[in-house]
CSV table of C-alpha atoms in Angstrom, one decimal:
chain,number,residue,atom,x,y,z
Q,2,UNK,CA,-39.7,36.4,-21.0
Q,3,UNK,CA,-43.4,36.8,-21.9
Q,4,UNK,CA,-44.4,38.7,-24.9
Q,5,UNK,CA,-47.7,40.7,-24.3
Q,6,UNK,CA,-48.3,41.2,-28.0
Q,7,UNK,CA,-47.8,37.6,-28.7
Q,8,UNK,CA,-50.0,36.5,-25.9
Q,9,UNK,CA,-52.8,38.8,-27.1
Q,10,UNK,CA,-52.6,37.6,-30.7
Q,11,UNK,CA,-51.9,33.8,-29.8
Q,12,UNK,CA,-54.7,33.6,-27.2
Q,13,UNK,CA,-56.6,30.2,-27.7
Q,14,UNK,CA,-59.9,32.0,-28.3
Q,15,UNK,CA,-58.4,34.3,-31.0
Q,16,UNK,CA,-56.9,31.4,-32.9
Q,17,UNK,CA,-60.4,30.1,-33.3
Q,18,UNK,CA,-62.2,33.4,-33.5
Q,19,UNK,CA,-60.1,35.2,-36.1
Q,20,UNK,CA,-60.7,32.8,-38.8
Q,21,UNK,CA,-64.3,32.4,-38.0
Q,22,UNK,CA,-64.7,36.2,-38.0
Q,23,UNK,CA,-63.0,36.5,-41.4
Q,24,UNK,CA,-65.4,33.8,-42.7
Q,25,UNK,CA,-68.4,35.5,-41.1
Q,26,UNK,CA,-67.5,38.8,-42.9
Q,27,UNK,CA,-67.2,36.9,-46.2
Q,28,UNK,CA,-70.6,35.4,-45.6
Q,29,UNK,CA,-72.1,38.8,-44.8
Q,30,UNK,CA,-70.6,40.1,-48.1
Q,31,UNK,CA,-72.4,37.3,-49.9
Q,32,UNK,CA,-75.7,38.1,-48.2
Q,33,UNK,CA,-78.8,39.1,-50.4
Q,34,UNK,CA,-78.7,42.7,-49.1
Q,35,UNK,CA,-75.0,43.3,-49.9
Q,36,UNK,CA,-73.8,41.4,-52.8
Q,37,UNK,CA,-76.4,42.7,-55.4
Q,38,UNK,CA,-75.5,46.2,-54.5
Q,39,UNK,CA,-71.8,45.9,-54.9
Q,40,UNK,CA,-71.6,47.7,-58.4
Q,41,UNK,CA,-73.7,50.5,-56.9
Q,42,UNK,CA,-71.5,50.9,-54.0
Q,43,UNK,CA,-68.4,51.1,-56.2
Q,44,UNK,CA,-70.0,53.6,-58.5
Q,45,UNK,CA,-71.1,55.7,-55.6
Q,46,UNK,CA,-67.6,55.7,-54.0
Q,47,UNK,CA,-65.9,56.3,-57.3
Q,48,UNK,CA,-68.1,59.3,-57.9
Q,49,UNK,CA,-69.4,58.4,-61.3
Q,50,UNK,CA,-72.5,57.1,-62.9
Q,51,UNK,CA,-73.1,54.6,-65.7
Q,52,UNK,CA,-73.1,57.5,-68.2
Q,53,UNK,CA,-69.9,58.9,-67.1
Q,54,UNK,CA,-66.5,57.9,-67.5
Q,55,UNK,CA,-65.2,55.9,-64.8
Q,56,UNK,CA,-62.4,57.2,-62.4
Q,57,UNK,CA,-59.0,55.7,-62.2
Q,58,UNK,CA,-58.8,52.4,-60.4
Q,59,UNK,CA,-56.3,54.0,-57.9
Q,60,UNK,CA,-58.9,56.5,-56.9
Q,61,UNK,CA,-61.6,53.9,-56.7
Q,62,UNK,CA,-59.4,51.5,-54.5
Q,63,UNK,CA,-58.5,54.4,-52.2
Q,64,UNK,CA,-62.2,55.2,-51.9
Q,65,UNK,CA,-63.1,51.6,-51.0
Q,66,UNK,CA,-60.2,51.6,-48.4
Q,67,UNK,CA,-61.9,54.6,-46.8
Q,68,UNK,CA,-65.4,52.8,-47.1
Q,69,UNK,CA,-63.9,49.9,-45.3
Q,70,UNK,CA,-62.3,52.1,-42.6
Q,71,UNK,CA,-65.9,53.6,-42.0
Q,72,UNK,CA,-67.7,50.4,-41.3
Q,73,UNK,CA,-64.7,49.0,-39.5
Q,74,UNK,CA,-64.9,51.7,-36.8
Q,75,UNK,CA,-68.5,50.8,-36.4
Q,76,UNK,CA,-68.0,46.9,-36.2
Q,77,UNK,CA,-65.0,47.2,-34.0
Q,78,UNK,CA,-67.0,49.3,-31.5
Q,79,UNK,CA,-69.7,46.6,-31.4
Q,80,UNK,CA,-67.2,43.8,-30.7
Q,81,UNK,CA,-65.4,45.8,-28.1
Q,82,UNK,CA,-68.8,46.5,-26.4
Q,83,UNK,CA,-69.4,42.7,-26.3
Q,84,UNK,CA,-65.8,42.1,-25.0
Q,85,UNK,CA,-66.3,44.6,-22.3
Q,86,UNK,CA,-69.7,43.0,-21.3
Q,87,UNK,CA,-68.0,39.6,-21.2
Q,88,UNK,CA,-65.3,41.1,-18.8
Q,89,UNK,CA,-67.8,42.7,-16.5
Q,90,UNK,CA,-70.1,39.7,-16.4
Q,91,UNK,CA,-67.4,37.0,-16.0
Q,92,UNK,CA,-69.0,35.2,-13.1
Q,93,UNK,CA,-72.1,34.4,-15.2
Q,94,UNK,CA,-70.1,33.9,-18.5
Q,95,UNK,CA,-70.9,30.2,-18.8
Q,96,UNK,CA,-74.7,30.9,-18.6
Q,97,UNK,CA,-74.4,33.9,-20.8
Q,98,UNK,CA,-72.4,31.9,-23.4
Q,99,UNK,CA,-75.1,29.2,-23.6
Q,100,UNK,CA,-77.9,31.8,-24.0
Q,101,UNK,CA,-75.8,33.5,-26.7
Q,102,UNK,CA,-75.4,30.1,-28.4
Q,103,UNK,CA,-79.1,29.8,-28.6
Q,104,UNK,CA,-79.3,33.4,-30.1
Q,105,UNK,CA,-76.7,32.4,-32.7
Q,106,UNK,CA,-78.8,29.4,-33.6
Q,107,UNK,CA,-81.8,31.6,-34.1
Q,108,UNK,CA,-79.6,34.0,-36.3
Q,109,UNK,CA,-78.5,31.0,-38.3
Q,110,UNK,CA,-82.0,30.3,-39.1
Q,111,UNK,CA,-82.6,33.9,-40.0
Q,112,UNK,CA,-79.6,33.8,-42.2
Q,113,UNK,CA,-81.0,30.8,-44.1
Q,114,UNK,CA,-84.0,32.9,-44.8
Q,115,UNK,CA,-86.8,31.6,-42.8
Q,116,UNK,CA,-87.5,34.7,-40.7
Q,117,UNK,CA,-88.0,37.4,-43.4
Q,118,UNK,CA,-88.9,40.3,-41.0
Q,119,UNK,CA,-85.5,40.0,-39.3
Q,120,UNK,CA,-83.7,40.5,-42.6
Q,121,UNK,CA,-84.9,44.0,-43.3
Q,122,UNK,CA,-82.4,47.0,-43.6
Q,123,UNK,CA,-82.6,50.4,-42.2
Q,124,UNK,CA,-82.0,53.2,-44.9
Q,125,UNK,CA,-80.9,56.4,-43.5
Q,126,UNK,CA,-83.0,59.5,-44.6
Q,127,UNK,CA,-80.0,61.6,-45.4
Q,128,UNK,CA,-77.7,61.5,-48.4
Q,129,UNK,CA,-74.0,60.9,-48.4
Q,130,UNK,CA,-71.5,62.8,-50.7
Q,131,UNK,CA,-70.2,60.7,-53.6
Q,132,UNK,CA,-66.6,60.1,-54.2
Q,133,UNK,CA,-63.7,60.1,-51.7
Q,134,UNK,CA,-65.0,62.6,-49.4
Q,135,UNK,CA,-68.2,60.7,-48.6
Q,136,UNK,CA,-66.5,57.3,-48.8
Q,137,UNK,CA,-65.8,56.9,-44.9
Q,138,UNK,CA,-69.3,58.2,-43.9
Q,139,UNK,CA,-70.9,55.9,-46.5
Q,140,UNK,CA,-69.0,53.1,-44.7
Q,141,UNK,CA,-70.5,54.1,-41.3
Q,142,UNK,CA,-74.1,54.5,-42.8
Q,143,UNK,CA,-73.6,51.0,-44.5
Q,144,UNK,CA,-72.7,49.5,-41.1
Q,145,UNK,CA,-75.6,51.1,-39.3
Q,146,UNK,CA,-78.2,50.7,-42.0
Q,147,UNK,CA,-77.4,47.1,-43.0
Q,148,UNK,CA,-76.8,45.8,-39.6
Q,149,UNK,CA,-80.3,44.0,-39.4
Q,150,UNK,CA,-79.3,42.2,-42.5
Q,151,UNK,CA,-75.7,41.2,-41.6
Q,152,UNK,CA,-76.8,40.8,-38.1
Q,153,UNK,CA,-76.8,37.0,-37.9
Q,154,UNK,CA,-73.0,36.7,-38.6
Q,155,UNK,CA,-72.3,39.9,-36.6
Q,156,UNK,CA,-74.2,38.4,-33.5
Q,157,UNK,CA,-72.2,35.2,-33.9
Q,158,UNK,CA,-68.9,37.2,-33.9
Q,159,UNK,CA,-70.1,39.2,-30.8
Q,160,UNK,CA,-71.0,36.0,-29.0
Q,161,UNK,CA,-67.5,34.8,-29.5
Q,162,UNK,CA,-65.9,37.9,-28.1
Q,163,UNK,CA,-68.4,37.9,-25.2
Q,164,UNK,CA,-67.1,34.5,-24.2
Q,165,UNK,CA,-63.6,35.8,-24.4
Q,166,UNK,CA,-64.2,38.9,-22.0
Q,167,UNK,CA,-61.3,40.8,-23.4
Q,168,UNK,CA,-61.9,44.2,-25.1
Q,169,UNK,CA,-58.5,44.1,-26.7
Q,170,UNK,CA,-58.9,40.8,-28.4
Q,171,UNK,CA,-62.6,41.7,-29.2
Q,172,UNK,CA,-61.2,44.7,-31.2
Q,173,UNK,CA,-58.9,42.3,-33.2
Q,174,UNK,CA,-61.9,40.1,-33.9
Q,175,UNK,CA,-63.9,43.1,-35.0
Q,176,UNK,CA,-61.1,44.0,-37.4
Q,177,UNK,CA,-61.0,40.4,-38.7
Q,178,UNK,CA,-64.7,40.5,-39.5
Q,179,UNK,CA,-64.4,43.8,-41.2
Q,180,UNK,CA,-61.6,42.5,-43.3
Q,181,UNK,CA,-63.7,39.5,-44.3
Q,182,UNK,CA,-66.4,41.8,-45.3
Q,183,UNK,CA,-64.1,44.5,-46.9
Q,184,UNK,CA,-61.6,42.6,-48.9
Q,185,UNK,CA,-64.0,41.3,-51.5
Q,186,UNK,CA,-65.0,44.9,-52.1
Q,187,UNK,CA,-61.3,45.7,-52.6
Q,188,UNK,CA,-60.8,42.9,-55.0
Q,189,UNK,CA,-63.6,43.9,-57.3
Q,190,UNK,CA,-62.5,47.5,-57.2
Q,191,UNK,CA,-58.9,46.4,-58.4
Q,192,UNK,CA,-60.9,45.1,-61.5
Q,193,UNK,CA,-59.4,41.5,-61.1
Q,194,UNK,CA,-61.3,39.3,-63.5
Q,195,UNK,CA,-61.4,36.5,-61.1
Q,196,UNK,CA,-62.9,38.5,-58.3
Q,197,UNK,CA,-65.5,39.8,-60.6
Q,198,UNK,CA,-66.3,36.3,-61.8
Q,199,UNK,CA,-66.5,35.1,-58.2
Q,200,UNK,CA,-69.0,37.8,-57.4
Q,201,UNK,CA,-71.1,36.7,-60.5
Q,202,UNK,CA,-70.9,33.1,-59.3
Q,203,UNK,CA,-72.0,34.0,-55.7
Q,204,UNK,CA,-74.9,35.9,-57.1
Q,205,UNK,CA,-76.1,32.9,-59.1
Q,206,UNK,CA,-75.7,30.6,-56.1
Q,207,UNK,CA,-76.9,33.0,-53.4
Q,208,UNK,CA,-79.4,30.5,-52.0
Q,209,UNK,CA,-76.6,27.8,-51.5
Q,210,UNK,CA,-74.5,30.4,-49.7
Q,211,UNK,CA,-77.2,31.3,-47.4
Q,212,UNK,CA,-77.7,27.6,-46.6
Q,213,UNK,CA,-74.1,26.9,-45.9
Q,214,UNK,CA,-73.6,30.2,-43.9
Q,215,UNK,CA,-76.7,29.5,-41.9
Q,216,UNK,CA,-75.6,26.0,-41.1
Q,217,UNK,CA,-72.3,27.2,-40.0
Q,218,UNK,CA,-73.9,29.6,-37.6
Q,219,UNK,CA,-76.2,26.9,-36.2
Q,220,UNK,CA,-73.2,24.6,-35.7
Q,221,UNK,CA,-71.3,27.3,-33.7
Q,222,UNK,CA,-74.4,28.0,-31.7
Q,223,UNK,CA,-74.8,24.4,-30.7
Q,224,UNK,CA,-71.1,24.2,-29.7
Q,225,UNK,CA,-71.8,27.3,-27.4
Q,226,UNK,CA,-75.1,25.9,-26.0
Q,227,UNK,CA,-73.4,22.6,-25.1
Q,228,UNK,CA,-70.5,24.1,-23.5
Q,229,UNK,CA,-68.1,22.5,-26.1
Q,230,UNK,CA,-67.1,25.9,-27.5
Q,231,UNK,CA,-65.6,27.0,-24.1
Q,232,UNK,CA,-63.9,23.6,-23.8
Q,233,UNK,CA,-62.2,23.9,-27.1
Q,234,UNK,CA,-61.0,27.6,-26.3
Q,235,UNK,CA,-59.6,26.5,-22.9
Q,236,UNK,CA,-57.8,23.4,-24.3
Q,237,UNK,CA,-56.3,25.3,-27.1
Q,238,UNK,CA,-55.3,28.1,-24.7
Q,239,UNK,CA,-53.5,25.4,-22.4
Q,240,UNK,CA,-51.7,23.9,-25.4
Q,241,UNK,CA,-50.5,27.3,-26.5
Q,242,UNK,CA,-49.5,28.1,-23.0
Q,243,UNK,CA,-47.4,25.0,-22.7
Q,244,UNK,CA,-45.8,25.8,-26.0
Q,245,UNK,CA,-44.7,29.3,-24.9
Q,246,UNK,CA,-43.2,27.8,-21.7
Q,247,UNK,CA,-41.0,25.5,-23.9
Q,248,UNK,CA,-39.9,28.5,-25.8
């Protein structure tokens, strides 16, 4: 008997898209417009300043969780929109995937840092309350205001779910991207020494991270433009389908 939940999660495109989305989220965290501001975000969420006593770790972790929830809602909506578009435009999906691949290549170059005007952020005019009450809204503001900066990786993720043409799976990919971006915030909030040290290391090697992340995006874009991406997804889906039949 077929398992709808299993089929949804084990779809060939998801087995490829989920780890890539997680990695894309991590690369977004390491971007120049997010990583240097991590201490400020945590201080704002915790509701304290450098001259005040910090709140408890439990309170801060809860606030970061709400912050992650806020931007997850926005990013999942984004990927669902792309997944729905893929469903409606299925007859032209091959051409759209190749065009999207070209866009991903351009976004990879942007992420490397060669197109500075495309790396600006949009800073909202209104202020968000500090502490737990403002944490979810701060997450939404973060997602909307920093979209131009994290756009290269977000566009790559959107292109993947566009190819899948499935809103349900697109939502899962959106959650994976948000986890890749949010988990580092959570680890730093927990006060883990290795997590704090990792952030410091990334800040020192931000240029190298940009080069690697940009190269990864360009590689994905090339796979999409040449049609190899869809071939990989189709082949993997066939293998998984045969495995399910044996079970």
